[in-house]
Amino acid sequence: AEVAIELDPAAALERVGRGERFDLVLCDVMMPGMSGPELFERVVACIPELGAAFVFASGGMPAEVQERLRATGRPCLEKPISTAALLELLVPSVPSVE
């Protein structure tokens, strides 16, 4: 598995614009310059299928950002994020055989 880290939401948007694609985007809700939901909206406007890769992380947010987050329909993990929660995102669950 390959991991890419981007601390600047505008730079992340540029990477997507250059054609980079990701299986999972773990995106902070509150970031300098652009909120996570705003980044999501801008990415989905260009590459709709990438919206399904987003999972947000938050330690709290203003009400207006919370509304935008809800509108994305994507899950949000509360900080601090547990190792178990991260593993659940990274390792697809195996259906039980009965």
Short mmCIF file of N, CA and C in Angstrom, two decimals:
data_model
loop_
_atom_site.label_atom_id
_atom_site.label_comp_id
_atom_site.label_asym_id
_atom_site.label_seq_id
_atom_site.Cartn_x
_atom_site.Cartn_y
_atom_site.Cartn_z
N ALA A 1 0.84 -1.18 0.00
CA ALA A 1 0.00 0.00 0.00
C ALA A 1 0.88 1.24 0.00
N GLU A 2 0.45 2.22 -0.71
CA GLU A 2 1.20 3.47 -0.81
C GLU A 2 0.40 4.57 -0.12
N VAL A 3 1.09 5.42 0.63
CA VAL A 3 0.45 6.50 1.36
C VAL A 3 1.01 7.82 0.86
N ALA A 4 0.14 8.77 0.60
CA ALA A 4 0.54 10.12 0.21
C ALA A 4 -0.02 11.07 1.26
N ILE A 5 0.80 12.01 1.70
CA ILE A 5 0.37 12.98 2.70
C ILE A 5 0.45 14.37 2.09
N GLU A 6 -0.61 15.13 2.31
CA GLU A 6 -0.62 16.52 1.83
C GLU A 6 -1.19 17.37 2.95
N LEU A 7 -0.45 18.36 3.40
CA LEU A 7 -0.89 19.20 4.50
C LEU A 7 -1.69 20.42 4.04
N ASP A 8 -1.59 20.78 2.78
CA ASP A 8 -2.25 21.96 2.23
C ASP A 8 -3.40 21.52 1.33
N PRO A 9 -4.65 21.88 1.68
CA PRO A 9 -5.78 21.45 0.85
C PRO A 9 -5.70 21.93 -0.59
N ALA A 10 -5.16 23.13 -0.83
CA ALA A 10 -5.03 23.62 -2.21
C ALA A 10 -4.05 22.74 -2.99
N ALA A 11 -2.97 22.31 -2.34
CA ALA A 11 -2.00 21.42 -3.00
C ALA A 11 -2.63 20.06 -3.27
N ALA A 12 -3.47 19.58 -2.35
CA ALA A 12 -4.16 18.30 -2.57
C ALA A 12 -5.09 18.41 -3.78
N LEU A 13 -5.78 19.53 -3.90
CA LEU A 13 -6.66 19.76 -5.04
C LEU A 13 -5.86 19.79 -6.34
N GLU A 14 -4.68 20.39 -6.31
CA GLU A 14 -3.81 20.41 -7.49
C GLU A 14 -3.39 19.00 -7.89
N ARG A 15 -3.06 18.16 -6.89
CA ARG A 15 -2.64 16.79 -7.18
C ARG A 15 -3.75 16.02 -7.88
N VAL A 16 -4.96 16.19 -7.39
CA VAL A 16 -6.11 15.53 -8.02
C VAL A 16 -6.30 16.08 -9.43
N GLY A 17 -6.13 17.37 -9.59
CA GLY A 17 -6.26 18.00 -10.90
C GLY A 17 -5.23 17.50 -11.90
N ARG A 18 -4.07 17.08 -11.40
CA ARG A 18 -3.02 16.53 -12.27
C ARG A 18 -3.26 15.06 -12.58
N GLY A 19 -4.32 14.48 -12.04
CA GLY A 19 -4.65 13.10 -12.38
C GLY A 19 -4.37 12.07 -11.31
N GLU A 20 -3.85 12.48 -10.15
CA GLU A 20 -3.63 11.50 -9.08
C GLU A 20 -4.98 11.03 -8.54
N ARG A 21 -5.08 9.74 -8.27
CA ARG A 21 -6.30 9.15 -7.72
C ARG A 21 -5.97 8.37 -6.47
N PHE A 22 -6.93 8.27 -5.57
CA PHE A 22 -6.71 7.66 -4.27
C PHE A 22 -7.86 6.73 -3.92
N ASP A 23 -7.52 5.62 -3.25
CA ASP A 23 -8.55 4.68 -2.80
C ASP A 23 -9.23 5.18 -1.53
N LEU A 24 -8.49 5.95 -0.73
CA LEU A 24 -9.02 6.49 0.52
C LEU A 24 -8.44 7.88 0.71
N VAL A 25 -9.29 8.83 1.07
CA VAL A 25 -8.85 10.18 1.39
C VAL A 25 -9.31 10.46 2.82
N LEU A 26 -8.38 10.45 3.76
CA LEU A 26 -8.68 10.79 5.15
C LEU A 26 -8.42 12.28 5.28
N CYS A 27 -9.49 13.03 5.40
CA CYS A 27 -9.44 14.49 5.28
C CYS A 27 -9.89 15.17 6.57
N ASP A 28 -9.05 16.05 7.09
CA ASP A 28 -9.43 16.82 8.26
C ASP A 28 -10.58 17.75 7.88
N VAL A 29 -11.46 18.03 8.82
CA VAL A 29 -12.58 18.94 8.54
C VAL A 29 -12.11 20.38 8.59
N MET A 30 -11.34 20.74 9.61
CA MET A 30 -10.90 22.12 9.77
C MET A 30 -9.43 22.23 9.37
N MET A 31 -9.19 22.96 8.27
CA MET A 31 -7.83 23.17 7.76
C MET A 31 -7.67 24.64 7.40
N PRO A 32 -6.44 25.13 7.40
CA PRO A 32 -6.24 26.53 7.01
C PRO A 32 -6.53 26.74 5.53
N GLY A 33 -7.30 27.77 5.23
CA GLY A 33 -7.54 28.14 3.84
C GLY A 33 -8.73 27.48 3.18
N MET A 34 -9.11 26.29 3.62
CA MET A 34 -10.21 25.56 2.99
C MET A 34 -10.67 24.46 3.94
N SER A 35 -11.97 24.37 4.17
CA SER A 35 -12.46 23.30 5.04
C SER A 35 -12.46 21.98 4.28
N GLY A 36 -12.50 20.89 5.03
CA GLY A 36 -12.58 19.56 4.40
C GLY A 36 -13.80 19.43 3.50
N PRO A 37 -15.00 19.83 3.98
CA PRO A 37 -16.16 19.75 3.10
C PRO A 37 -16.02 20.59 1.83
N GLU A 38 -15.35 21.74 1.92
CA GLU A 38 -15.12 22.55 0.72
C GLU A 38 -14.18 21.83 -0.25
N LEU A 39 -13.12 21.21 0.29
CA LEU A 39 -12.22 20.43 -0.56
C LEU A 39 -13.00 19.30 -1.23
N PHE A 40 -13.82 18.60 -0.47
CA PHE A 40 -14.65 17.53 -1.01
C PHE A 40 -15.50 18.05 -2.18
N GLU A 41 -16.20 19.16 -1.97
CA GLU A 41 -17.07 19.72 -3.00
C GLU A 41 -16.28 20.06 -4.27
N ARG A 42 -15.10 20.62 -4.10
CA ARG A 42 -14.29 21.01 -5.25
C ARG A 42 -13.75 19.78 -5.99
N VAL A 43 -13.36 18.75 -5.24
CA VAL A 43 -12.88 17.52 -5.87
C VAL A 43 -14.01 16.85 -6.63
N VAL A 44 -15.17 16.72 -6.00
CA VAL A 44 -16.32 16.04 -6.61
C VAL A 44 -16.82 16.78 -7.84
N ALA A 45 -16.67 18.10 -7.87
CA ALA A 45 -17.08 18.87 -9.04
C ALA A 45 -16.26 18.47 -10.27
N CYS A 46 -15.01 18.05 -10.04
CA CYS A 46 -14.13 17.65 -11.15
C CYS A 46 -14.12 16.14 -11.37
N ILE A 47 -14.10 15.37 -10.28
CA ILE A 47 -13.99 13.91 -10.36
C ILE A 47 -15.03 13.31 -9.40
N PRO A 48 -16.27 13.21 -9.84
CA PRO A 48 -17.35 12.77 -8.95
C PRO A 48 -17.08 11.44 -8.25
N GLU A 49 -16.46 10.49 -8.96
CA GLU A 49 -16.24 9.17 -8.36
C GLU A 49 -15.27 9.19 -7.18
N LEU A 50 -14.45 10.22 -7.08
CA LEU A 50 -13.50 10.31 -5.97
C LEU A 50 -14.19 10.66 -4.65
N GLY A 51 -15.41 11.15 -4.72
CA GLY A 51 -16.15 11.48 -3.50
C GLY A 51 -16.35 10.28 -2.59
N ALA A 52 -16.49 9.10 -3.16
CA ALA A 52 -16.69 7.88 -2.37
C ALA A 52 -15.46 7.50 -1.56
N ALA A 53 -14.30 8.08 -1.86
CA ALA A 53 -13.06 7.75 -1.15
C ALA A 53 -12.89 8.59 0.12
N PHE A 54 -13.67 9.65 0.28
CA PHE A 54 -13.48 10.57 1.41
C PHE A 54 -14.02 10.03 2.72
N VAL A 55 -13.22 10.17 3.77
CA VAL A 55 -13.63 9.97 5.15
C VAL A 55 -13.04 11.16 5.89
N PHE A 56 -13.86 11.84 6.66
CA PHE A 56 -13.41 13.03 7.37
C PHE A 56 -12.98 12.69 8.80
N ALA A 57 -12.17 13.58 9.38
CA ALA A 57 -11.74 13.48 10.76
C ALA A 57 -11.91 14.85 11.40
N SER A 58 -12.43 14.88 12.62
CA SER A 58 -12.67 16.16 13.26
C SER A 58 -12.56 16.07 14.77
N GLY A 59 -12.13 17.17 15.33
CA GLY A 59 -12.10 17.32 16.78
C GLY A 59 -13.07 18.42 17.20
N GLY A 60 -13.95 18.81 16.32
CA GLY A 60 -14.92 19.87 16.58
C GLY A 60 -14.94 20.85 15.41
N MET A 61 -16.10 21.51 15.24
CA MET A 61 -16.24 22.43 14.11
C MET A 61 -17.41 23.37 14.34
N PRO A 62 -17.39 24.53 13.69
CA PRO A 62 -18.53 25.45 13.76
C PRO A 62 -19.77 24.84 13.10
N ALA A 63 -20.93 25.31 13.48
CA ALA A 63 -22.20 24.78 12.98
C ALA A 63 -22.31 24.82 11.46
N GLU A 64 -21.84 25.91 10.83
CA GLU A 64 -21.97 26.00 9.38
C GLU A 64 -21.11 24.96 8.66
N VAL A 65 -19.95 24.64 9.23
CA VAL A 65 -19.10 23.61 8.64
C VAL A 65 -19.74 22.24 8.87
N GLN A 66 -20.35 22.07 10.04
CA GLN A 66 -21.04 20.81 10.34
C GLN A 66 -22.16 20.55 9.33
N GLU A 67 -22.87 21.57 8.93
CA GLU A 67 -23.93 21.42 7.92
C GLU A 67 -23.35 21.01 6.57
N ARG A 68 -22.25 21.64 6.18
CA ARG A 68 -21.60 21.26 4.91
C ARG A 68 -21.09 19.83 4.97
N LEU A 69 -20.57 19.44 6.13
CA LEU A 69 -20.09 18.07 6.30
C LEU A 69 -21.24 17.09 6.15
N ARG A 70 -22.34 17.37 6.81
CA ARG A 70 -23.52 16.50 6.71
C ARG A 70 -23.98 16.36 5.26
N ALA A 71 -23.92 17.45 4.52
CA ALA A 71 -24.37 17.44 3.13
C ALA A 71 -23.52 16.54 2.24
N THR A 72 -22.27 16.26 2.63
CA THR A 72 -21.42 15.39 1.82
C THR A 72 -21.90 13.94 1.88
N GLY A 73 -22.56 13.56 2.97
CA GLY A 73 -22.99 12.18 3.13
C GLY A 73 -21.86 11.23 3.47
N ARG A 74 -20.68 11.74 3.72
CA ARG A 74 -19.51 10.91 4.01
C ARG A 74 -19.31 10.78 5.52
N PRO A 75 -18.69 9.68 5.96
CA PRO A 75 -18.48 9.48 7.40
C PRO A 75 -17.44 10.44 7.96
N CYS A 76 -17.54 10.65 9.28
CA CYS A 76 -16.59 11.51 9.98
C CYS A 76 -16.17 10.81 11.26
N LEU A 77 -14.86 10.60 11.42
CA LEU A 77 -14.29 10.01 12.62
C LEU A 77 -13.94 11.12 13.59
N GLU A 78 -14.18 10.86 14.87
CA GLU A 78 -13.83 11.84 15.90
C GLU A 78 -12.38 11.66 16.32
N LYS A 79 -11.68 12.78 16.48
CA LYS A 79 -10.30 12.75 16.96
C LYS A 79 -10.33 12.63 18.48
N PRO A 80 -9.38 11.96 19.09
CA PRO A 80 -8.31 11.20 18.45
C PRO A 80 -8.87 9.93 17.82
N ILE A 81 -8.35 9.60 16.66
CA ILE A 81 -8.82 8.42 15.92
C ILE A 81 -8.09 7.19 16.45
N SER A 82 -8.85 6.17 16.77
CA SER A 82 -8.26 4.94 17.29
C SER A 82 -7.62 4.13 16.17
N THR A 83 -6.67 3.32 16.54
CA THR A 83 -6.03 2.43 15.58
C THR A 83 -7.07 1.49 14.98
N ALA A 84 -8.00 1.03 15.79
CA ALA A 84 -9.05 0.12 15.29
C ALA A 84 -9.89 0.80 14.21
N ALA A 85 -10.22 2.07 14.41
CA ALA A 85 -11.02 2.79 13.41
C ALA A 85 -10.24 2.95 12.11
N LEU A 86 -8.94 3.22 12.21
CA LEU A 86 -8.12 3.34 11.00
C LEU A 86 -8.01 2.01 10.28
N LEU A 87 -7.80 0.94 11.03
CA LEU A 87 -7.71 -0.38 10.41
C LEU A 87 -9.00 -0.75 9.70
N GLU A 88 -10.12 -0.38 10.28
CA GLU A 88 -11.41 -0.66 9.67
C GLU A 88 -11.53 0.03 8.31
N LEU A 89 -10.95 1.22 8.19
CA LEU A 89 -10.96 1.94 6.91
C LEU A 89 -10.03 1.28 5.89
N LEU A 90 -8.87 0.83 6.37
CA LEU A 90 -7.83 0.35 5.47
C LEU A 90 -7.98 -1.10 5.06
N VAL A 91 -8.54 -1.92 5.93
CA VAL A 91 -8.66 -3.35 5.65
C VAL A 91 -10.12 -3.65 5.37
N PRO A 92 -10.43 -4.00 4.12
CA PRO A 92 -11.83 -4.30 3.82
C PRO A 92 -12.32 -5.47 4.65
N SER A 93 -13.53 -5.35 5.14
CA SER A 93 -14.06 -6.44 5.97
C SER A 93 -14.35 -7.66 5.11
N VAL A 94 -14.09 -8.78 5.67
CA VAL A 94 -14.31 -10.05 4.99
C VAL A 94 -15.67 -10.57 5.41
N PRO A 95 -16.55 -10.86 4.46
CA PRO A 95 -17.86 -11.36 4.85
C PRO A 95 -17.75 -12.70 5.55
N SER A 96 -18.55 -12.85 6.59
CA SER A 96 -18.51 -14.13 7.32
C SER A 96 -19.21 -15.21 6.51
N VAL A 97 -18.69 -16.42 6.63
CA VAL A 97 -19.28 -17.56 5.92
C VAL A 97 -20.07 -18.37 6.93
N GLU A 98 -21.34 -18.58 6.64
CA GLU A 98 -22.17 -19.33 7.59
C GLU A 98 -22.64 -20.60 6.98
#
